[in-house]
Tab-separated table of C-alpha atoms in Angstrom:
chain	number	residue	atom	x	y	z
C	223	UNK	CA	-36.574	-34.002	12.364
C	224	UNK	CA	-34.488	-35.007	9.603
C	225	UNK	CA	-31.340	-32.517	9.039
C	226	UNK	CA	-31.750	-32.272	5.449
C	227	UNK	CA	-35.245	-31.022	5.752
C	228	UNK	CA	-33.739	-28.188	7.607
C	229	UNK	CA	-30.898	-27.029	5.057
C	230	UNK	CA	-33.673	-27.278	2.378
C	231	UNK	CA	-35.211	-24.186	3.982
C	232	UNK	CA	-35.650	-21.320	1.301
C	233	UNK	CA	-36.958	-18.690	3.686
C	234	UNK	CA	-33.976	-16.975	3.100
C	235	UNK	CA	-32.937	-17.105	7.214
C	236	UNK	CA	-29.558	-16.878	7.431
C	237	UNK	CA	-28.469	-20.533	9.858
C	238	UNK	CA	-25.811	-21.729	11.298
C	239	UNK	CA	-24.120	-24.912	12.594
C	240	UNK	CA	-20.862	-26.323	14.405
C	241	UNK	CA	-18.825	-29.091	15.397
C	242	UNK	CA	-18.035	-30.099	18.964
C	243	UNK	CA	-15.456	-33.009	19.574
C	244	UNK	CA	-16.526	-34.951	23.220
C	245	UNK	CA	-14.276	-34.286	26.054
C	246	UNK	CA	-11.326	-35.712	26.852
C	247	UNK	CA	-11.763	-39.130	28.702
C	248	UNK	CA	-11.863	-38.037	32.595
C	249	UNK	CA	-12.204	-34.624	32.154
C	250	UNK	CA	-16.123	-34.103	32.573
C	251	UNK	CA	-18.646	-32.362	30.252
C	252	UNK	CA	-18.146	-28.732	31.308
C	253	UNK	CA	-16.065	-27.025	29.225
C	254	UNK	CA	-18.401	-28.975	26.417
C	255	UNK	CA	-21.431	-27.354	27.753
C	256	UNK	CA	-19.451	-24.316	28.307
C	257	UNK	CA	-19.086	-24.014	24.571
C	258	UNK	CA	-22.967	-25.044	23.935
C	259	UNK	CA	-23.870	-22.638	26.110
C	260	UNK	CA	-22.122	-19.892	24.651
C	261	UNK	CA	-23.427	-20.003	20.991
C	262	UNK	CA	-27.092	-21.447	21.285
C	263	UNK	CA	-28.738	-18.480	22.035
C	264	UNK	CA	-28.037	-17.593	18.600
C	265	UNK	CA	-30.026	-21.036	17.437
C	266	UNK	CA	-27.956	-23.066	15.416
C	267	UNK	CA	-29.815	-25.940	13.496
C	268	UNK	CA	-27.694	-28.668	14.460
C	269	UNK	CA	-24.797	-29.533	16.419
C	270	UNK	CA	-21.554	-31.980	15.398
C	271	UNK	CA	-20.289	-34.524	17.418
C	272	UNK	CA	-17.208	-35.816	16.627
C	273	UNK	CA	-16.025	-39.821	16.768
C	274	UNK	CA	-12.003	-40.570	17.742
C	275	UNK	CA	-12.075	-44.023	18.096
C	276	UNK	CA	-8.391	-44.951	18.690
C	277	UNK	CA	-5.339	-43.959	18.012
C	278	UNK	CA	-1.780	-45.743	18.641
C	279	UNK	CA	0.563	-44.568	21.287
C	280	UNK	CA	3.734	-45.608	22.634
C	281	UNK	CA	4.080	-47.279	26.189
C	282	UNK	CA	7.389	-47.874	28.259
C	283	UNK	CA	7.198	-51.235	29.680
C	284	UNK	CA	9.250	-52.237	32.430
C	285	UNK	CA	12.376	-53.588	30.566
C	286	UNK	CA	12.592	-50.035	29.018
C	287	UNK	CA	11.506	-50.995	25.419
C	288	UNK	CA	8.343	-48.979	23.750
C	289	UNK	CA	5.163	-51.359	22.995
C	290	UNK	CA	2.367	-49.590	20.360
C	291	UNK	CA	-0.664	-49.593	21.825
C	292	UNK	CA	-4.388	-48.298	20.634
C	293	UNK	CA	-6.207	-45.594	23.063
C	294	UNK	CA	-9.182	-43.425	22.722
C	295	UNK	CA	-8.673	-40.038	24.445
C	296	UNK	CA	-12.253	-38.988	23.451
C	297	UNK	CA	-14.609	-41.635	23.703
C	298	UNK	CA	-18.801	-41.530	24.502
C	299	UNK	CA	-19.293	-39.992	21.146
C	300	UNK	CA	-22.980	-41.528	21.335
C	301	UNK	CA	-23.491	-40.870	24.888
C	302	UNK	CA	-22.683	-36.516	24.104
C	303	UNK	CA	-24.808	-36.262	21.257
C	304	UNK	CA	-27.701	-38.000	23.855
C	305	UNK	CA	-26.760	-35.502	26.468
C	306	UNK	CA	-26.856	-32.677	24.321
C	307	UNK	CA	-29.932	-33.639	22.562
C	308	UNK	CA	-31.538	-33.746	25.894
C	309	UNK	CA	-30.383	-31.118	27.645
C	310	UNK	CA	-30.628	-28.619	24.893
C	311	UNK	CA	-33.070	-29.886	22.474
C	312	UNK	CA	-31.298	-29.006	19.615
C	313	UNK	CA	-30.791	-31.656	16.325
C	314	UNK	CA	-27.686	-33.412	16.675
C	315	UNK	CA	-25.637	-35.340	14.209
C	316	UNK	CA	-22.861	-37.873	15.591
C	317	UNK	CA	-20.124	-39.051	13.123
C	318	UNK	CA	-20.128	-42.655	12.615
C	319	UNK	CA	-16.402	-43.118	11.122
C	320	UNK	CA	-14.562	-46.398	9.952
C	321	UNK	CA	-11.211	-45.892	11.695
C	322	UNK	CA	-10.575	-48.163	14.754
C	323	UNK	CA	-14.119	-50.307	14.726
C	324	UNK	CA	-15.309	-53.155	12.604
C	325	UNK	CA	-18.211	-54.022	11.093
C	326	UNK	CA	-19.854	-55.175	14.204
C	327	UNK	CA	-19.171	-51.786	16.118
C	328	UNK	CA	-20.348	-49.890	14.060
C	329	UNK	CA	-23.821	-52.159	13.994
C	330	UNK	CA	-23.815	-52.289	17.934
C	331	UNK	CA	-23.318	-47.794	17.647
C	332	UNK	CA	-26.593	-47.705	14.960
C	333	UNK	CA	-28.592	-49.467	17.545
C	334	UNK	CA	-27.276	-47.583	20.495
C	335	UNK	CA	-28.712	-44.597	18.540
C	336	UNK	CA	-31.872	-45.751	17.397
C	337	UNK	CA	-32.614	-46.687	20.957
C	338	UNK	CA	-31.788	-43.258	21.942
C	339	UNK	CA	-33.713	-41.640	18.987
C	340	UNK	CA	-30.959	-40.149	17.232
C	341	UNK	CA	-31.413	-40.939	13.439
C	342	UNK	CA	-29.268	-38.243	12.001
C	343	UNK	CA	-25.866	-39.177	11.456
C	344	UNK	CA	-22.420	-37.921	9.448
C	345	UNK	CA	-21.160	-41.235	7.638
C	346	UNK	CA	-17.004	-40.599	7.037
C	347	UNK	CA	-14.012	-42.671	7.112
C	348	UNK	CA	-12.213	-41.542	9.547
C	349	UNK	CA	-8.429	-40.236	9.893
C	350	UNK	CA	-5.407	-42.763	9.372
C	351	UNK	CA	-3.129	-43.251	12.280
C	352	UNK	CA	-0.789	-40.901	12.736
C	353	UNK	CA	2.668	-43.296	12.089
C	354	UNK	CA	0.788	-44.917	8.991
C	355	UNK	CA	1.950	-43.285	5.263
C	356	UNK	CA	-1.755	-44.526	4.262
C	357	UNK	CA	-4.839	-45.403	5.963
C	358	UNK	CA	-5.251	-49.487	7.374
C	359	UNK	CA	-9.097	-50.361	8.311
C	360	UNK	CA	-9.302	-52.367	11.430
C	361	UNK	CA	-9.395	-56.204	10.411
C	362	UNK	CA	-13.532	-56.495	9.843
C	363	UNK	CA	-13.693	-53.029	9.275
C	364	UNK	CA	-14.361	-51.063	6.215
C	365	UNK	CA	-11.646	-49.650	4.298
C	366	UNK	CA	-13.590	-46.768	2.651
C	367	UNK	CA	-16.646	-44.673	3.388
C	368	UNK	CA	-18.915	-45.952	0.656
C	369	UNK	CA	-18.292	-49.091	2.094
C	370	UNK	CA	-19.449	-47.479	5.620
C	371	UNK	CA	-22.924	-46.360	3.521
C	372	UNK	CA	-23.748	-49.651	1.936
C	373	UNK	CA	-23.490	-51.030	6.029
C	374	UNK	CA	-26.206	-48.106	6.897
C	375	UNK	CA	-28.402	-49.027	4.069
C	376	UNK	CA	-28.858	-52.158	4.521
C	377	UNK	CA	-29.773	-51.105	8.149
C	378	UNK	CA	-32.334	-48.708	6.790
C	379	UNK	CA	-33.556	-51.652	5.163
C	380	UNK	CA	-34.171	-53.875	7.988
C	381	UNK	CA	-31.097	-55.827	7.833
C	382	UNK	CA	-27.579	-56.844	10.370
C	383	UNK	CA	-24.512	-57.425	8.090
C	384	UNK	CA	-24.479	-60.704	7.999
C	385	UNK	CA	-27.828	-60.689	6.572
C	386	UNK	CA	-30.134	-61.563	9.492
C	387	UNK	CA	-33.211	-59.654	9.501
C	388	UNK	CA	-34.301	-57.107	12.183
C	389	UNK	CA	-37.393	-57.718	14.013
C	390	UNK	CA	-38.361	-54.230	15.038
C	391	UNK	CA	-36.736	-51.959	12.680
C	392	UNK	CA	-36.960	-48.069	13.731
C	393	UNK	CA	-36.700	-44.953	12.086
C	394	UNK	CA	-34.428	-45.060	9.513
C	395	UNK	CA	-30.850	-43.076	9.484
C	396	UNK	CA	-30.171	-39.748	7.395
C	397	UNK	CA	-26.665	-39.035	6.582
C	398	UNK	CA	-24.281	-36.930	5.106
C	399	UNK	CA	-21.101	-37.111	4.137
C	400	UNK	CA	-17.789	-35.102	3.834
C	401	UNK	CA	-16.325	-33.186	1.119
C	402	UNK	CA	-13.227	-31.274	0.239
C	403	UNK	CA	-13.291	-28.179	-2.212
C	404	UNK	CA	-9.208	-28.474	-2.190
C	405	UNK	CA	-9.776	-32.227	-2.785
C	406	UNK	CA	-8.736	-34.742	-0.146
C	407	UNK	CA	-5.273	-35.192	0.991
C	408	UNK	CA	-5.333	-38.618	-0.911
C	409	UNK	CA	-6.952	-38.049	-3.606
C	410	UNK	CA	-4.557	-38.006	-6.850
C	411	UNK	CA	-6.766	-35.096	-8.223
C	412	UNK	CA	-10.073	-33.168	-7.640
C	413	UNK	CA	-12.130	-34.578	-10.290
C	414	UNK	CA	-11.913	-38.207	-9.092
C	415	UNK	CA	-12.194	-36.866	-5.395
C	416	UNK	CA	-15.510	-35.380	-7.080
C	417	UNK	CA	-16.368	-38.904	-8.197
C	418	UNK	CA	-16.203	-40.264	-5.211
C	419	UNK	CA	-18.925	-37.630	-3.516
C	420	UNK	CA	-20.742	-38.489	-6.946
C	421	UNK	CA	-20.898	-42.209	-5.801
C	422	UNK	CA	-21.859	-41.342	-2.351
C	423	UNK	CA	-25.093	-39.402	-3.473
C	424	UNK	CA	-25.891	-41.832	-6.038
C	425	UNK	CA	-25.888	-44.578	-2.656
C	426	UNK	CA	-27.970	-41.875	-0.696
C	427	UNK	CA	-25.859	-39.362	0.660
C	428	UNK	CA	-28.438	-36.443	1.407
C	429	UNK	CA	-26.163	-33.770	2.079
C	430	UNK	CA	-21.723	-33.164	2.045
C	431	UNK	CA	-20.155	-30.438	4.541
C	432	UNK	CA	-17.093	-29.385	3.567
C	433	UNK	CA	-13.365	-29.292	4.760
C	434	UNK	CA	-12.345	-25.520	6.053
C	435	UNK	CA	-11.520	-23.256	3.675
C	436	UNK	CA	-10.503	-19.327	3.398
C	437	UNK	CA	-11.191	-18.643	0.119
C	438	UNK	CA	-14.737	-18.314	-1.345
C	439	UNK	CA	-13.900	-18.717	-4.620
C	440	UNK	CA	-12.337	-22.365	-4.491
C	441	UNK	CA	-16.205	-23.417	-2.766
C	442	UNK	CA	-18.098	-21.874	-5.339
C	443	UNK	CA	-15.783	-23.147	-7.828
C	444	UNK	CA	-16.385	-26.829	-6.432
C	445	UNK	CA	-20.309	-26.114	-5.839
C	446	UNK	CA	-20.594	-25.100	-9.680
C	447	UNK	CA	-18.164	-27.923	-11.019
C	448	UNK	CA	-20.305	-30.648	-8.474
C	449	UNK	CA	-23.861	-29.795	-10.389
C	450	UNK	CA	-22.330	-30.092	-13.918
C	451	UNK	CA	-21.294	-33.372	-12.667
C	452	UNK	CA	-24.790	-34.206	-11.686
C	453	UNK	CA	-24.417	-33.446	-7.721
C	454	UNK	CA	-26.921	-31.753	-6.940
C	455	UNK	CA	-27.291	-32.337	-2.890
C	456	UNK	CA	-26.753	-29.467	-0.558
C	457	UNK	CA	-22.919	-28.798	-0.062
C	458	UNK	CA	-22.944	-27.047	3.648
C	459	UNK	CA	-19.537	-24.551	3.634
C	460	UNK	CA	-17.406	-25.340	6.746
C	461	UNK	CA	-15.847	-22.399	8.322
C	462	UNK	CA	-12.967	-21.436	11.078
C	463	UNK	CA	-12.051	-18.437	12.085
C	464	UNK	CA	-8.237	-18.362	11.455
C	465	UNK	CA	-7.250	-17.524	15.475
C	466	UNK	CA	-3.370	-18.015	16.034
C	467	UNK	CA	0.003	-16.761	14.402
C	468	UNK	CA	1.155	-20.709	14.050
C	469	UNK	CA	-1.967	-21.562	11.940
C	470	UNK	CA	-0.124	-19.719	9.411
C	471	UNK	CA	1.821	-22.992	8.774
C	472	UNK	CA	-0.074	-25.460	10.615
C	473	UNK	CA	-3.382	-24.948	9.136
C	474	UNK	CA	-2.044	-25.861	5.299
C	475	UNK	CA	-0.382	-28.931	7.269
C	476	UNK	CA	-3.173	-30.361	8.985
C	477	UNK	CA	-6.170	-29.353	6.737
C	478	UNK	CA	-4.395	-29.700	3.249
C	479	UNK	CA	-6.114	-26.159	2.203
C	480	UNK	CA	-4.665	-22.869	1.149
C	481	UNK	CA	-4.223	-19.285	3.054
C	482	UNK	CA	-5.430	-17.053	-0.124
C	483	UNK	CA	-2.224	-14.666	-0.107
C	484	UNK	CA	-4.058	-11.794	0.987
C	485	UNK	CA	-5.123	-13.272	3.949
C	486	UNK	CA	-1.079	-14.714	4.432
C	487	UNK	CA	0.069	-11.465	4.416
C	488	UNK	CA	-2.521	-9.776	6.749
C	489	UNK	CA	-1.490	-12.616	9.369
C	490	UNK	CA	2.602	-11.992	8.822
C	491	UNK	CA	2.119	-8.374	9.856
C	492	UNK	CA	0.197	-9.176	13.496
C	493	UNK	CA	2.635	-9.182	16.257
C	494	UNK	CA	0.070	-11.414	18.461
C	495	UNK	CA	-1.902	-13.930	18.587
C	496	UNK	CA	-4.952	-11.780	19.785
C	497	UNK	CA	-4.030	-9.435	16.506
C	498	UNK	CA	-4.223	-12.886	14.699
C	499	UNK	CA	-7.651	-13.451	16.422
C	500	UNK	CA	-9.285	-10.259	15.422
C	501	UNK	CA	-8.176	-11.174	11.736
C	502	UNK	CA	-9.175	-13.977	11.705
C	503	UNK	CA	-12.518	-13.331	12.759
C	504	UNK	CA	-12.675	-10.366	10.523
C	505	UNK	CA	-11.743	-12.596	7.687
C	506	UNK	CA	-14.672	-15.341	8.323
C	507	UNK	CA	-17.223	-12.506	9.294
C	508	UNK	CA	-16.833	-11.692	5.531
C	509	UNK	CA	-16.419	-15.150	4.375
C	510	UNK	CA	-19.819	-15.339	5.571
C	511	UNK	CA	-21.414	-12.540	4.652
C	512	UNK	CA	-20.370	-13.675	0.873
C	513	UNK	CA	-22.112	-17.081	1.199
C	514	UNK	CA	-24.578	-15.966	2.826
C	515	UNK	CA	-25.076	-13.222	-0.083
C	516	UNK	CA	-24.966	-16.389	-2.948
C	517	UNK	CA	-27.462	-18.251	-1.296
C	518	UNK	CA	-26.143	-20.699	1.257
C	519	UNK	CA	-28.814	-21.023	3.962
C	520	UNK	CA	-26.955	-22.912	6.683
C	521	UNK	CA	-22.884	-22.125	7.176
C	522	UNK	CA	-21.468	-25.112	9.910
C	523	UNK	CA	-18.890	-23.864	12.165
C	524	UNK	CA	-15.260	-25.690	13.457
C	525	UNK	CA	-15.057	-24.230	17.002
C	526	UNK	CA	-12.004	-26.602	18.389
C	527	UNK	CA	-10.314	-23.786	19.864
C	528	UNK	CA	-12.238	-20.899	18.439
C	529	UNK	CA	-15.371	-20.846	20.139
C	530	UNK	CA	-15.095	-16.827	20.955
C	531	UNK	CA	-14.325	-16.264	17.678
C	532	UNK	CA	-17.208	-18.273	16.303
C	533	UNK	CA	-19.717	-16.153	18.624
C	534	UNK	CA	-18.328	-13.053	17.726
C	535	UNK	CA	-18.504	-14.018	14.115
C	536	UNK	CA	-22.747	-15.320	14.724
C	537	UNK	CA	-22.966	-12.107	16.515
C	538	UNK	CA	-22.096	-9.872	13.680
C	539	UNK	CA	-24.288	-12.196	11.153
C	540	UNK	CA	-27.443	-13.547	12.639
């Protein structure tokens, strides 16, 4: 079933969804399943799967001087979202990213899935290296995520990139895209950051999850500014639990989104990081209940390293 026919459901249930990243390489699918296992009895509508193609890391060769070199900690992106489709039989939605893979990857990936019956995908460009001031695209690859779209719809339309047709074409891919209601870390300002998600619906972008945020107000402010701007597909709020006394700083470092000061000072007076926990979720559990309360039908979940405070949060909601 297509994902977007799900978050166009006007019962008025209250659904969820989250994000899982694959494991580690060598370390086994258990603590994934682990995580599954914990929040599907409360029957989320879909499930993430994150892509990390490659990243650069420095090895020592034998002379003693450092050579950069490209790993992928988490690979079998494809391989997960099969497994968990499987085993669980709940809708899953791999990313298919532009950072580390050229064109050609990213053509052999779309068949992979299609032979594995997975037609629901997140379409995003991926993070920039870590020692790179701005992102580089692989040489072949695409630079930017429209770019990325263009690729899948010419798939959809029974056609490789370089044009030759395909014989047997299957089902066709839905996708969605990402978008930021603090604006992306790149972006010189929100309203051309507002373009750009503009541009991806008008190329067939059938739904945009956002970045994390703690404050309502900035997603409803982005939701109401997107429709006067003509946007009108469904922009799924993405939630984490705040759960540590060092997200105080690292969150606004790594996501690029604000602590609303109220929530700031509740986390400077917790003396642990289980006091920061039980903030955190009490924080989200009301974050929810707010969206919830203006009409959002599905809310999608970041569990990387907050998976009890995700359930506890479902718990008190669903």
């Amino acid at each position: 079933m297509k994902v977007i026919d799900l978050l166009k459901d006007d019962s008025g249930t209250r659904h969820f969804s989250f994000e899982v990243l694959p494991p580690l390489k060598g370390t086994g699918t258990d603590s994934l399943f682990a995580t599954i296992d914990q929040l599907k009895e409360f029957a989320p509508l879909y499930i993430n799967i994150t892509t990390h193609h490659s990243e650069y890391v420095y090895k020592e060769l034998d002379n003693g001087q450092f050579e950069r070199q490209r790993i992928r900690r988490r690979p079998g992106t494809v391989a997960i979202a099969a497994a968990i489709q499987q085993r669980y039989g709940i809708a899953v939605i791999p990313h298919v990213i532009c950072s580390g893979v050229t064109v050609e990857d990213i053509e052999y990936e779309l068949l992979d899935l299609q032979f594995l019956g997975i037609s629901n995908v997140l379409l995003l460009r991926g993070d920039k290296a870590k020692d790179d001031r701005t992102f580089k695209p692989t040489r072949g690859g695409h630079r930017h995520t429209t770019d990325l779209i263009k690729q899948v719809n010419r798939f959809n339309e029974g056609f490789f990139a370089d044009g030759t047709p395909i014989t047997n074409l299957g089902e066709p891919f839905s996708y969605g895209v990402a978008c930021y209601p603090e604006k992306h870390e790149e972006a010189p300002n929100l309203e051309m950051d507002m373009q750009h998600l503009l541009e991806k619906q008008q190329l067939g972008a059938q739904y945009a999850v956002t970045q994390l945020f703690f404050d309502n107000q900035k997603y409803f402010d982005f939701v109401a500014r997107a429709r006067q701007m003509g946007i009108t597909i469904p922009i799924v709020p993405g939630i984490k639990p705040f759960a540590k006394l060092s997200q105080l700083t690292v969150v606004p470092q790594t996501f690029h989104c604000d602590l609303p000061q109220e929530l700031a000072a509740e986390v400077v007076k917790c003396k642990t990081d289980d006091d920061a926990r039980q903030l955190g979720i009490e924080w989200a559990t009301e974050q929810c209940r707010q969206l919830y309360a203006a009409g959002v039908s599905n809310i999608h979940f970041y569990t990387v390293s907050a998976v009890e405070s995700v359930k506890e949060v479902t718990k008190r909601l669903l």
